[in-house]
Amino acid sequence: MDQTKVILDRDYQIAQVDPRLFGGFLEHIGRAVYEGVYDPQSKHADQYGFRKDVLNCLKQLCFTAMRYPGGNFASGYHWLDGVGPRATRPTIRELASQSIEPNQFGTDEFMQLSRIMNWTPMITVNLGTGTPEEARNWVEYCNSPIGTKYANLRAENGATEPHDVKLWCLGNEMDGPWQQGHVPADHYAIRSQQAAKLMKDVDPSIETVVCGSAEIGLPTYMEWDRTVLEYVGDYADYISLHRYIGKWNSDTADYLAATNSVDQQIEVADALCRYIQAKTRSKKRIHLAFDEWNVWYRTQNAESVNGHGKFAQHLVEEEYNLEDALVVAGFLNSFIRHADVVKIANLAQIVNVIAPILTRGEQFLLQSIYYPLLIYARRLDGIALQPIVRGPGYESPSYGFVHTIDTSAVLGNGVLHTFLVNRSTDESTTIQIAAAGVQIKSIKSAEQVTGPSAAASNTFDKPNTICNQKLSNIKLDDGKAVIQMPPLSVAAISFHIDDKS
Ligand code: AHR
C-alpha cells in the first residue's frame, strides 16, 4: 500500500488538551458498582469494600472526570437514599434497569473512591423525577462548609470537609422518551435553568453540563439543543453529547470509518453553540462535554437492560474485539483533534457494563478496548496539534471518505505524542511522520495494540490475545520517523524533541 505521510507542525496548535477529556462513567446499573468497583464480600475488597484488583486496573487508565451515578439511573435517584448509616438506607425498586438498588454505595462512598483514584467527581442530578430543590440540596451536601442543614448532615456522615464537587450534569438524556421524567425541550429548559440557578446560588464555583441530544437519530436532534441552550443561556457551561457506535453490517472497513461521524457530531454541536452565542449576544462560549461514548451494539436491546427486579444482574456486558478497540482509539483521536471545543469526555462505562474490565467472581478480564485506553492514557498532557495527512483512503458506504490512517497528536514539554490507527483490514502500512518547527531526536516510547483478526477478543480462558506490545518497527531517518504498522492496529508513540523556534 502507498505510504501515508503525517505532517505535525508545532505551530498548528488546536488547544491545550483538557485533562477531563479522559474521563469515565460509573453508573448504578447491572454489575458496574456492585461486583464491579464495590464488593465487600470479595477477597480483593479493601477496608472500604472497594475491589483492589479492579481499582489497580482502572488506575492504569488514569481516568480524570468520573461521572456518577448515571445515566438513566440518575433520573429516578434520590440522593438522600444513598447517605447515612448503611443499615438504615432504603432498598429501592429501580426503574431505569428494572433492578433492586440497596443504596449501599452512595455519595460518600463515591467521594471516597474518587479520592483514592484521583478522579474529578462529576455528579448527575435527578431532573427526571427529582426537583431543582433536591439538586440544590445535593450541592449543599457536597460543597458547603458546615453550619447549614445538608452540610451538617455530611459532617454527621463522617465528612467535615466539603467534597468540593465542581462538575454537575443537569439530568441525563432528558430528550429520550425512555428517560424517567422525559419532557419536551421547552419544559426541560425551564427545569434545568431553575436547577442550575439554585445550584450555582449555593456554590457559584460549580460548572454545569446541560443535556444535549442523547442520540443523533432522534427526531428532535439539534432542535432540542437549540431550544435548551437558548433558554438556559449562561447557566450552562457545557452541553452534553452522547454516542454509542455499533457495527450494523459485516463490513469492518465501514465500521472503522464511523469516527468520521464523531467528528461531524462534534462540529455540528459546536456550530450550534456558536450560533446561540451570537444570537443571544452572550460573551460566554459554551463548550462540549462528550459525557457518554463507546462502542455498544451487541447488547443494545430491551432485554439486556432488564434486571427483572433483581440485584446486580449481568446487564449490558458487551464483549469487545479488536475492531472495537480501533473504534475506541478513533473516538479519542477525534476528541484530541477537537480539543478546542471538547473539554470533557467520559468513556461509558468503566467496569462490567459496556466496559474495558469484566469481573467474574474473584477474577477479572481486561477486554480489547482496555488497551487503546492504556496506551493513550499517559500521553495526553500537552497541546493538540492539527495533523495534516497525505495518503490512501477509502470511501465508506455509511460514513464517506476516510484516510486509511486515522491520527492525532499532542505536543508536550520536550515530547511529541503521536497516535495512529491503521484501518486497513489486510495490509500493513508505512507511515512517515514529518515534524515541522520541532526536531524529532529519539523515540521515548512506542506501543501498539493489534491481534490476529478483527473479531479476535480476550476471554477468561485466553485473556491475552489482544494487549499492548512494544512497537519496534519504527526508524528515525533524517529527523523523520518511519513506522510500519500491521493491519488493524493502533499505535501510540512518544518522541523526544528539540524545539526549533
Ligand atoms: O451507559 C448506559 C446508558 O446509556 C445510560 O444509562 C444512558 O444515559 C445511556 O442511554
Short mmCIF file of C-alpha atoms and ligand atoms in Angstrom, two decimals:
data_model
loop_
_atom_site.label_atom_id
_atom_site.label_comp_id
_atom_site.label_asym_id
_atom_site.label_seq_id
_atom_site.Cartn_x
_atom_site.Cartn_y
_atom_site.Cartn_z
CA MET A 1 0.00 0.00 0.00
CA ASP A 2 1.14 3.60 -0.64
CA GLN A 3 2.87 5.28 2.22
CA THR A 4 0.97 7.75 4.41
CA LYS A 5 2.66 10.99 5.37
CA VAL A 6 1.61 12.71 8.57
CA ILE A 7 2.86 16.27 8.97
CA LEU A 8 2.91 17.66 12.50
CA ASP A 9 3.72 21.35 12.74
CA ARG A 10 4.32 22.80 16.19
CA ASP A 11 2.55 25.98 15.07
CA TYR A 12 -0.66 24.24 14.00
CA GLN A 13 -1.95 24.23 17.53
CA ILE A 14 -5.56 23.39 18.31
CA ALA A 15 -5.66 23.89 22.08
CA GLN A 16 -4.33 22.54 25.34
CA VAL A 17 -5.87 19.12 25.92
CA ASP A 18 -8.19 19.41 28.91
CA PRO A 19 -7.30 16.56 31.28
CA ARG A 20 -11.02 15.89 31.70
CA LEU A 21 -11.06 14.64 28.12
CA PHE A 22 -10.03 11.31 29.52
CA GLY A 23 -12.94 10.76 31.87
CA GLY A 24 -15.05 7.75 32.74
CA PHE A 25 -18.57 6.94 33.85
CA LEU A 26 -19.75 4.82 36.77
CA GLU A 27 -23.47 4.13 36.89
CA HIS A 28 -25.72 2.12 39.17
CA ILE A 29 -26.67 -0.43 36.54
CA GLY A 30 -26.07 -4.16 36.38
CA ARG A 31 -22.74 -5.05 38.00
CA ALA A 32 -20.95 -1.73 37.46
CA VAL A 33 -21.00 -0.61 41.10
CA TYR A 34 -21.87 -3.84 42.97
CA GLU A 35 -19.49 -6.67 41.91
CA GLY A 36 -17.62 -4.04 39.89
CA VAL A 37 -15.86 -1.37 41.95
CA TYR A 38 -17.63 -2.21 45.22
CA ASP A 39 -17.82 -5.74 46.59
CA PRO A 40 -17.24 -6.00 50.36
CA GLN A 41 -17.60 -9.82 50.17
CA SER A 42 -14.74 -10.19 47.70
CA LYS A 43 -11.35 -11.41 48.86
CA HIS A 44 -9.98 -8.40 46.96
CA ALA A 45 -12.01 -5.90 48.99
CA ASP A 46 -10.11 -3.16 50.80
CA GLN A 47 -11.19 -1.59 54.09
CA TYR A 48 -13.95 0.35 52.31
CA GLY A 49 -15.27 -2.62 50.33
CA PHE A 50 -13.68 -1.49 47.04
CA ARG A 51 -12.20 -4.19 44.83
CA LYS A 52 -8.47 -3.58 44.83
CA ASP A 53 -7.81 -5.74 41.77
CA VAL A 54 -10.32 -3.74 39.70
CA LEU A 55 -9.06 -0.42 41.04
CA ASN A 56 -5.48 -1.36 40.16
CA CYS A 57 -6.50 -1.94 36.54
CA LEU A 58 -8.51 1.28 36.49
CA LYS A 59 -5.59 3.23 37.93
CA GLN A 60 -3.50 2.35 34.88
CA LEU A 61 -6.07 4.13 32.73
CA CYS A 62 -5.64 7.41 34.65
CA PHE A 63 -9.27 8.47 34.27
CA THR A 64 -9.88 12.08 35.25
CA ALA A 65 -13.52 13.25 35.43
CA MET A 66 -15.73 10.40 36.69
CA ARG A 67 -19.45 10.78 36.02
CA TYR A 68 -21.81 9.29 38.63
CA PRO A 69 -24.45 7.94 39.50
CA GLY A 70 -25.98 7.73 35.98
CA GLY A 71 -27.07 7.69 33.25
CA ASN A 72 -30.68 6.68 33.15
CA PHE A 73 -30.37 5.67 36.79
CA ALA A 74 -29.91 9.31 37.80
CA SER A 75 -33.41 10.23 36.62
CA GLY A 76 -35.05 8.16 39.36
CA TYR A 77 -32.40 8.56 42.05
CA HIS A 78 -32.95 10.41 45.29
CA TRP A 79 -29.51 11.07 46.70
CA LEU A 80 -30.67 11.14 50.32
CA ASP A 81 -31.40 7.38 49.98
CA GLY A 82 -27.68 6.79 49.49
CA VAL A 83 -26.21 8.62 52.50
CA GLY A 84 -26.09 7.94 56.23
CA PRO A 85 -25.65 4.68 58.13
CA ARG A 86 -25.82 1.80 55.65
CA ALA A 87 -28.21 -0.23 57.77
CA THR A 88 -30.86 2.48 57.56
CA ARG A 89 -30.62 3.13 53.82
CA PRO A 90 -33.70 2.00 51.91
CA THR A 91 -33.81 -0.72 49.30
CA ILE A 92 -35.43 0.74 46.21
CA ARG A 93 -37.14 -0.65 43.19
CA GLU A 94 -35.03 0.87 40.44
CA LEU A 95 -36.93 1.51 37.21
CA ALA A 96 -34.27 2.51 34.66
CA SER A 97 -32.96 -1.06 34.56
CA GLN A 98 -35.80 -2.79 36.45
CA SER A 99 -33.46 -3.74 39.29
CA ILE A 100 -33.12 -3.68 43.05
CA GLU A 101 -30.96 -0.87 44.42
CA PRO A 102 -29.83 -1.39 48.04
CA ASN A 103 -28.12 2.04 48.29
CA GLN A 104 -25.06 0.58 49.99
CA PHE A 105 -22.90 2.73 47.74
CA GLY A 106 -23.84 6.41 47.56
CA THR A 107 -22.38 9.90 47.53
CA ASP A 108 -19.86 9.46 50.35
CA GLU A 109 -18.63 6.11 49.03
CA PHE A 110 -18.22 7.65 45.57
CA MET A 111 -16.25 10.54 47.04
CA GLN A 112 -14.04 8.15 48.98
CA LEU A 113 -13.41 6.18 45.81
CA SER A 114 -12.72 9.35 43.83
CA ARG A 115 -10.12 10.40 46.37
CA ILE A 116 -8.40 7.02 46.23
CA MET A 117 -8.46 7.05 42.43
CA ASN A 118 -7.63 10.72 41.99
CA TRP A 119 -10.83 11.20 39.97
CA THR A 120 -12.55 14.54 39.47
CA PRO A 121 -16.12 13.83 40.57
CA MET A 122 -18.87 14.75 38.10
CA ILE A 123 -22.36 14.30 39.52
CA THR A 124 -25.58 13.96 37.54
CA VAL A 125 -28.58 15.34 39.40
CA ASN A 126 -32.07 13.95 39.03
CA LEU A 127 -34.11 16.21 36.77
CA GLY A 128 -36.46 13.38 35.79
CA THR A 129 -38.38 12.54 38.97
CA GLY A 130 -36.38 14.91 41.14
CA THR A 131 -36.72 18.63 41.68
CA PRO A 132 -34.40 21.61 41.27
CA GLU A 133 -34.51 21.96 45.06
CA GLU A 134 -33.29 18.40 45.57
CA ALA A 135 -30.42 19.17 43.22
CA ARG A 136 -29.62 22.35 45.14
CA ASN A 137 -29.59 20.38 48.40
CA TRP A 138 -27.14 17.88 46.94
CA VAL A 139 -24.76 20.74 46.08
CA GLU A 140 -25.05 21.98 49.65
CA TYR A 141 -24.38 18.47 50.99
CA CYS A 142 -21.27 18.16 48.85
CA ASN A 143 -19.81 21.64 48.79
CA SER A 144 -20.92 23.88 51.65
CA PRO A 145 -18.94 24.41 54.84
CA ILE A 146 -20.67 23.02 57.93
CA GLY A 147 -23.25 25.24 59.58
CA THR A 148 -26.35 24.53 57.49
CA LYS A 149 -28.70 21.56 57.23
CA TYR A 150 -27.22 19.46 54.44
CA ALA A 151 -23.61 20.37 55.10
CA ASN A 152 -24.17 19.34 58.72
CA LEU A 153 -25.67 16.08 57.51
CA ARG A 154 -22.49 15.42 55.55
CA ALA A 155 -20.45 16.06 58.67
CA GLU A 156 -22.69 13.67 60.65
CA ASN A 157 -21.96 11.10 57.96
CA GLY A 158 -18.25 11.48 58.54
CA ALA A 159 -17.02 14.25 56.22
CA THR A 160 -16.49 17.57 57.96
CA GLU A 161 -14.61 18.97 54.98
CA PRO A 162 -16.65 19.65 51.81
CA HIS A 163 -16.32 17.14 48.98
CA ASP A 164 -15.92 20.09 46.64
CA VAL A 165 -17.62 18.73 43.54
CA LYS A 166 -17.09 21.20 40.71
CA LEU A 167 -18.85 19.46 37.82
CA TRP A 168 -22.61 18.87 37.78
CA CYS A 169 -24.77 17.43 34.99
CA LEU A 170 -28.30 18.84 34.82
CA GLY A 171 -30.01 15.48 34.39
CA ASN A 172 -29.38 12.77 31.86
CA GLU A 173 -30.68 12.28 28.30
CA MET A 174 -33.84 14.19 29.08
CA ASP A 175 -34.76 14.24 25.37
CA GLY A 176 -35.02 10.44 25.31
CA PRO A 177 -38.58 9.06 25.52
CA TRP A 178 -37.09 6.18 27.59
CA GLN A 179 -35.97 8.60 30.30
CA GLN A 180 -37.90 8.75 33.58
CA GLY A 181 -39.49 12.18 33.67
CA HIS A 182 -38.79 12.85 29.98
CA VAL A 183 -40.35 16.13 28.89
CA PRO A 184 -40.31 18.28 25.74
CA ALA A 185 -37.34 20.58 25.27
CA ASP A 186 -39.04 23.74 26.49
CA HIS A 187 -40.06 22.03 29.77
CA TYR A 188 -36.58 20.67 30.33
CA ALA A 189 -35.10 24.07 29.54
CA ILE A 190 -37.11 25.64 32.36
CA ARG A 191 -36.37 22.81 34.78
CA SER A 192 -32.64 22.80 34.12
CA GLN A 193 -32.36 26.58 34.25
CA GLN A 194 -34.12 26.63 37.63
CA ALA A 195 -31.88 23.85 38.93
CA ALA A 196 -28.68 25.46 37.65
CA LYS A 197 -29.61 28.80 39.21
CA LEU A 198 -30.29 27.27 42.62
CA MET A 199 -27.20 25.09 42.44
CA LYS A 200 -24.96 27.99 41.46
CA ASP A 201 -26.53 30.16 44.13
CA VAL A 202 -25.37 27.57 46.68
CA ASP A 203 -21.90 27.35 45.13
CA PRO A 204 -21.03 29.85 42.36
CA SER A 205 -17.80 27.99 41.62
CA ILE A 206 -19.51 24.92 40.13
CA GLU A 207 -19.81 24.21 36.42
CA THR A 208 -22.90 22.70 34.83
CA VAL A 209 -23.49 20.40 31.87
CA VAL A 210 -26.90 20.78 30.28
CA CYS A 211 -28.44 17.79 28.42
CA GLY A 212 -27.97 17.93 24.69
CA SER A 213 -29.33 15.32 22.31
CA ALA A 214 -28.91 11.76 23.54
CA GLU A 215 -28.82 10.31 20.03
CA ILE A 216 -28.19 11.78 16.62
CA GLY A 217 -31.08 9.66 15.28
CA LEU A 218 -33.79 11.22 17.46
CA PRO A 219 -36.30 13.41 15.60
CA THR A 220 -35.57 16.29 17.98
CA TYR A 221 -31.78 16.15 17.29
CA MET A 222 -30.35 19.71 17.40
CA GLU A 223 -33.78 21.32 17.73
CA TRP A 224 -33.76 20.11 21.35
CA ASP A 225 -30.25 21.50 21.83
CA ARG A 226 -31.18 24.85 20.30
CA THR A 227 -34.29 25.28 22.45
CA VAL A 228 -32.46 24.31 25.63
CA LEU A 229 -29.34 26.41 25.06
CA GLU A 230 -31.30 29.48 24.07
CA TYR A 231 -33.29 29.35 27.30
CA VAL A 232 -30.69 28.14 29.79
CA GLY A 233 -28.15 30.64 28.50
CA ASP A 234 -25.21 31.39 30.69
CA TYR A 235 -26.34 28.99 33.43
CA ALA A 236 -24.88 26.22 31.28
CA ASP A 237 -21.12 25.83 30.94
CA TYR A 238 -21.21 22.77 28.71
CA ILE A 239 -23.73 20.89 26.63
CA SER A 240 -23.60 17.11 26.61
CA LEU A 241 -23.13 14.83 23.61
CA HIS A 242 -23.64 11.06 23.76
CA ARG A 243 -22.64 8.49 21.18
CA TYR A 244 -22.59 4.71 21.03
CA ILE A 245 -21.20 3.30 17.81
CA GLY A 246 -22.30 -0.09 16.54
CA LYS A 247 -21.34 -2.41 13.72
CA TRP A 248 -24.59 -2.76 11.83
CA ASN A 249 -23.28 -4.72 8.83
CA SER A 250 -20.45 -7.19 8.28
CA ASP A 251 -18.11 -4.62 6.74
CA THR A 252 -15.19 -3.93 9.09
CA ALA A 253 -13.76 -1.09 6.98
CA ASP A 254 -17.13 0.65 7.01
CA TYR A 255 -17.39 0.23 10.78
CA LEU A 256 -13.92 1.69 11.33
CA ALA A 257 -14.91 4.80 9.37
CA ALA A 258 -17.62 5.59 11.93
CA THR A 259 -15.35 8.04 13.69
CA ASN A 260 -15.93 10.36 10.73
CA SER A 261 -19.39 10.89 12.11
CA VAL A 262 -18.00 11.58 15.59
CA ASP A 263 -16.05 14.47 14.05
CA GLN A 264 -19.24 15.62 12.41
CA GLN A 265 -21.29 15.30 15.61
CA ILE A 266 -18.78 17.47 17.47
CA GLU A 267 -18.58 20.07 14.73
CA VAL A 268 -22.36 20.36 14.42
CA ALA A 269 -22.78 20.76 18.20
CA ASP A 270 -20.04 23.38 18.29
CA ALA A 271 -21.65 25.24 15.39
CA LEU A 272 -24.88 25.36 17.37
CA CYS A 273 -23.09 26.71 20.44
CA ARG A 274 -21.54 29.48 18.34
CA TYR A 275 -24.89 30.27 16.76
CA ILE A 276 -26.57 30.56 20.17
CA GLN A 277 -23.74 32.70 21.49
CA ALA A 278 -24.14 35.07 18.55
CA LYS A 279 -27.93 35.09 18.70
CA THR A 280 -28.07 35.80 22.41
CA ARG A 281 -25.15 38.23 22.21
CA SER A 282 -23.52 36.37 25.03
CA LYS A 283 -19.87 36.74 25.95
CA LYS A 284 -19.85 33.18 27.16
CA ARG A 285 -18.64 30.32 24.98
CA ILE A 286 -20.40 27.02 25.75
CA HIS A 287 -18.10 24.04 25.31
CA LEU A 288 -18.86 20.37 24.78
CA ALA A 289 -19.00 17.55 27.30
CA PHE A 290 -19.00 14.25 25.40
CA ASP A 291 -20.11 12.58 28.60
CA GLU A 292 -21.09 9.15 27.27
CA TRP A 293 -19.23 7.44 24.46
CA ASN A 294 -18.22 3.92 23.50
CA VAL A 295 -18.90 1.00 21.21
CA TRP A 296 -22.24 -0.61 22.11
CA TYR A 297 -24.45 -2.69 19.88
CA ARG A 298 -24.42 -6.40 20.77
CA THR A 299 -26.32 -5.83 23.98
CA GLN A 300 -28.30 -2.79 22.93
CA ASN A 301 -31.80 -4.15 23.34
CA ALA A 302 -34.55 -4.05 25.95
CA GLU A 303 -33.74 -7.46 27.42
CA SER A 304 -30.09 -6.55 28.03
CA VAL A 305 -31.07 -3.64 30.27
CA ASN A 306 -33.77 -5.50 32.17
CA GLY A 307 -32.78 -6.69 35.63
CA HIS A 308 -36.16 -8.38 36.14
CA GLY A 309 -36.48 -6.95 39.62
CA LYS A 310 -33.21 -8.47 40.85
CA PHE A 311 -29.98 -7.10 42.28
CA ALA A 312 -26.72 -6.74 40.30
CA GLN A 313 -27.65 -8.70 37.20
CA HIS A 314 -25.36 -9.19 34.19
CA LEU A 315 -26.67 -6.25 32.19
CA VAL A 316 -25.11 -4.89 29.01
CA GLU A 317 -21.88 -6.80 29.45
CA GLU A 318 -20.64 -6.23 25.92
CA GLU A 319 -17.74 -8.47 24.87
CA TYR A 320 -15.30 -6.46 22.80
CA ASN A 321 -12.96 -7.44 19.98
CA LEU A 322 -10.07 -5.91 18.09
CA GLU A 323 -12.10 -3.83 15.66
CA ASP A 324 -13.96 -2.28 18.61
CA ALA A 325 -10.60 -1.30 20.10
CA LEU A 326 -9.80 0.58 16.87
CA VAL A 327 -13.11 2.45 17.04
CA VAL A 328 -12.35 3.42 20.65
CA ALA A 329 -8.97 4.80 19.54
CA GLY A 330 -10.78 6.67 16.76
CA PHE A 331 -13.05 8.35 19.30
CA LEU A 332 -10.00 9.51 21.25
CA ASN A 333 -8.34 10.84 18.09
CA SER A 334 -11.46 12.81 17.31
CA PHE A 335 -11.60 14.31 20.82
CA ILE A 336 -7.93 15.31 20.65
CA ARG A 337 -8.43 16.90 17.22
CA HIS A 338 -11.30 18.91 18.70
CA ALA A 339 -9.55 19.84 21.94
CA ASP A 340 -10.58 23.47 21.42
CA VAL A 341 -14.25 22.60 21.92
CA VAL A 342 -14.45 19.19 23.63
CA LYS A 343 -13.37 19.82 27.22
CA ILE A 344 -14.85 16.77 28.92
CA ALA A 345 -15.40 13.22 27.64
CA ASN A 346 -16.44 10.15 29.61
CA LEU A 347 -15.98 6.60 28.46
CA ALA A 348 -19.23 4.77 29.22
CA GLN A 349 -18.55 2.79 31.27
CA ILE A 350 -15.64 1.52 33.34
CA VAL A 351 -16.44 -1.93 34.81
CA ASN A 352 -18.73 -4.75 33.64
CA VAL A 353 -21.30 -2.57 31.89
CA ILE A 354 -20.05 -1.78 28.33
CA ALA A 355 -16.63 -1.67 29.92
CA PRO A 356 -12.93 -2.34 29.40
CA ILE A 357 -12.88 -4.54 32.52
CA LEU A 358 -15.10 -7.52 33.32
CA THR A 359 -15.28 -9.33 36.63
CA ARG A 360 -16.32 -12.94 37.14
CA GLY A 361 -16.32 -13.98 40.78
CA GLU A 362 -12.84 -13.17 42.03
CA GLN A 363 -11.38 -13.00 38.53
CA PHE A 364 -11.15 -10.06 36.18
CA LEU A 365 -10.59 -9.75 32.45
CA LEU A 366 -9.09 -6.87 30.51
CA GLN A 367 -11.04 -6.56 27.29
CA SER A 368 -9.59 -5.42 23.94
CA ILE A 369 -10.76 -1.83 24.45
CA TYR A 370 -8.73 -1.58 27.65
CA TYR A 371 -5.53 -1.41 25.62
CA PRO A 372 -6.01 1.64 23.39
CA LEU A 373 -7.14 3.47 26.53
CA LEU A 374 -3.99 2.33 28.27
CA ILE A 375 -1.57 3.45 25.57
CA TYR A 376 -3.23 6.87 25.20
CA ALA A 377 -3.66 7.47 28.93
CA ARG A 378 -0.23 8.79 29.83
CA ARG A 379 0.29 10.76 26.65
CA LEU A 380 -2.38 13.45 26.79
CA ASP A 381 -0.56 16.18 28.67
CA GLY A 382 0.05 18.97 26.19
CA ILE A 383 -1.33 20.88 23.23
CA ALA A 384 -3.27 19.11 20.50
CA LEU A 385 -1.76 19.65 17.05
CA GLN A 386 -3.68 19.68 13.80
CA PRO A 387 -2.22 16.79 11.78
CA ILE A 388 -2.01 17.01 8.01
CA VAL A 389 -2.47 13.57 6.47
CA ARG A 390 -1.48 12.66 2.92
CA GLY A 391 -2.06 9.13 1.87
CA PRO A 392 -4.50 6.50 0.73
CA GLY A 393 -8.06 6.24 1.92
CA TYR A 394 -11.36 4.72 1.02
CA GLU A 395 -15.00 5.55 0.59
CA SER A 396 -17.07 4.08 3.40
CA PRO A 397 -20.68 3.34 2.36
CA SER A 398 -22.04 4.67 5.65
CA TYR A 399 -19.63 7.45 6.63
CA GLY A 400 -17.97 8.81 3.48
CA PHE A 401 -14.27 9.16 2.71
CA VAL A 402 -11.66 8.39 5.35
CA HIS A 403 -7.91 8.11 5.27
CA THR A 404 -6.69 4.60 5.98
CA ILE A 405 -4.62 6.11 8.77
CA ASP A 406 -6.52 7.99 11.45
CA THR A 407 -4.30 10.15 13.62
CA SER A 408 -3.95 12.77 16.32
CA ALA A 409 -1.00 14.34 18.11
CA VAL A 410 -0.18 16.11 21.37
CA LEU A 411 2.81 18.40 21.87
CA GLY A 412 4.10 18.15 25.41
CA ASN A 413 7.13 19.55 27.16
CA GLY A 414 10.08 18.25 25.11
CA VAL A 415 7.95 15.44 23.79
CA LEU A 416 5.64 14.82 20.84
CA HIS A 417 2.96 12.15 21.26
CA THR A 418 1.52 10.67 18.08
CA PHE A 419 -1.47 8.35 17.84
CA LEU A 420 -2.16 6.25 14.75
CA VAL A 421 -4.91 3.83 13.78
CA ASN A 422 -4.38 1.61 10.73
CA ARG A 423 -7.87 0.88 9.42
CA SER A 424 -6.66 -1.42 6.68
CA THR A 425 -8.12 -4.86 7.28
CA ASP A 426 -5.41 -6.73 5.38
CA GLU A 427 -2.36 -4.62 4.65
CA SER A 428 0.44 -3.32 6.75
CA THR A 429 1.08 0.37 6.17
CA THR A 430 4.14 2.58 6.17
CA ILE A 431 3.68 5.93 7.86
CA GLN A 432 6.17 8.75 7.72
CA ILE A 433 5.91 11.33 10.49
CA ALA A 434 7.41 14.64 9.44
CA ALA A 435 7.64 17.24 12.18
CA ALA A 436 7.87 20.95 11.47
CA GLY A 437 9.07 23.54 13.98
CA VAL A 438 10.48 20.79 16.18
CA GLN A 439 13.22 18.26 15.61
CA ILE A 440 12.47 14.62 16.38
CA LYS A 441 15.53 13.47 18.34
CA SER A 442 14.76 10.00 19.56
CA ILE A 443 11.99 7.60 20.45
CA LYS A 444 10.91 7.88 24.05
CA SER A 445 8.43 5.01 23.93
CA ALA A 446 6.31 3.27 21.31
CA GLU A 447 3.47 0.82 21.82
CA GLN A 448 0.89 -0.84 19.67
CA VAL A 449 -2.29 -2.88 20.00
CA THR A 450 -3.18 -5.44 17.37
CA GLY A 451 -4.35 -9.03 17.07
CA PRO A 452 -4.92 -11.96 14.75
CA SER A 453 -8.24 -10.79 13.30
CA ALA A 454 -10.89 -8.10 13.53
CA ALA A 455 -13.09 -10.43 15.56
CA ALA A 456 -10.34 -11.59 17.93
CA SER A 457 -11.09 -10.93 21.59
CA ASN A 458 -9.85 -11.69 25.09
CA THR A 459 -11.71 -14.27 27.11
CA PHE A 460 -11.35 -15.56 30.66
CA ASP A 461 -9.77 -18.71 29.17
CA LYS A 462 -7.50 -16.82 26.77
CA PRO A 463 -7.06 -13.36 28.29
CA ASN A 464 -4.01 -12.12 26.34
CA THR A 465 -4.98 -12.34 22.68
CA ILE A 466 -5.23 -8.54 22.44
CA CYS A 467 -2.86 -6.49 24.56
CA ASN A 468 -0.33 -3.71 24.28
CA GLN A 469 3.09 -4.57 22.91
CA LYS A 470 6.24 -2.64 22.28
CA LEU A 471 6.22 -1.21 18.75
CA SER A 472 9.65 -1.96 17.34
CA ASN A 473 9.04 -1.40 13.66
CA ILE A 474 10.00 2.24 13.79
CA LYS A 475 13.08 4.04 12.48
CA LEU A 476 14.33 7.57 12.61
CA ASP A 477 15.75 8.92 9.39
CA ASP A 478 16.93 12.48 9.00
CA GLY A 479 14.54 13.82 11.65
CA LYS A 480 11.61 11.86 10.26
CA ALA A 481 10.07 8.77 11.78
CA VAL A 482 9.09 5.84 9.59
CA ILE A 483 6.70 3.36 11.11
CA GLN A 484 5.42 0.08 9.81
CA MET A 485 2.00 -0.70 11.21
CA PRO A 486 0.31 -4.08 10.83
CA PRO A 487 -3.28 -4.14 9.54
CA LEU A 488 -5.95 -3.43 12.17
CA SER A 489 -3.67 -1.83 14.70
CA VAL A 490 -3.37 1.18 17.00
CA ALA A 491 -0.06 2.83 17.85
CA ALA A 492 0.97 5.43 20.42
CA ILE A 493 4.45 6.83 20.02
CA SER A 494 6.25 9.46 22.07
CA PHE A 495 9.27 11.21 20.60
CA HIS A 496 11.87 13.28 22.41
CA ILE A 497 12.04 16.58 20.51
CA ASP A 498 14.03 19.78 20.33
CA ASP A 499 12.04 22.93 19.78
CA LYS A 500 13.47 24.78 16.72
CA SER A 501 11.65 28.06 17.42
O1 AHR B 1 -24.50 3.82 29.58
C1 AHR B 1 -25.70 3.11 29.55
C2 AHR B 1 -26.91 4.02 29.33
O2 AHR B 1 -26.83 4.58 28.05
C3 AHR B 1 -27.02 5.21 30.25
O3 AHR B 1 -27.67 4.91 31.42
C4 AHR B 1 -27.82 6.18 29.44
O4 AHR B 1 -27.54 7.50 29.75
C5 AHR B 1 -27.49 5.82 28.01
O5 AHR B 1 -28.63 5.71 27.25
#
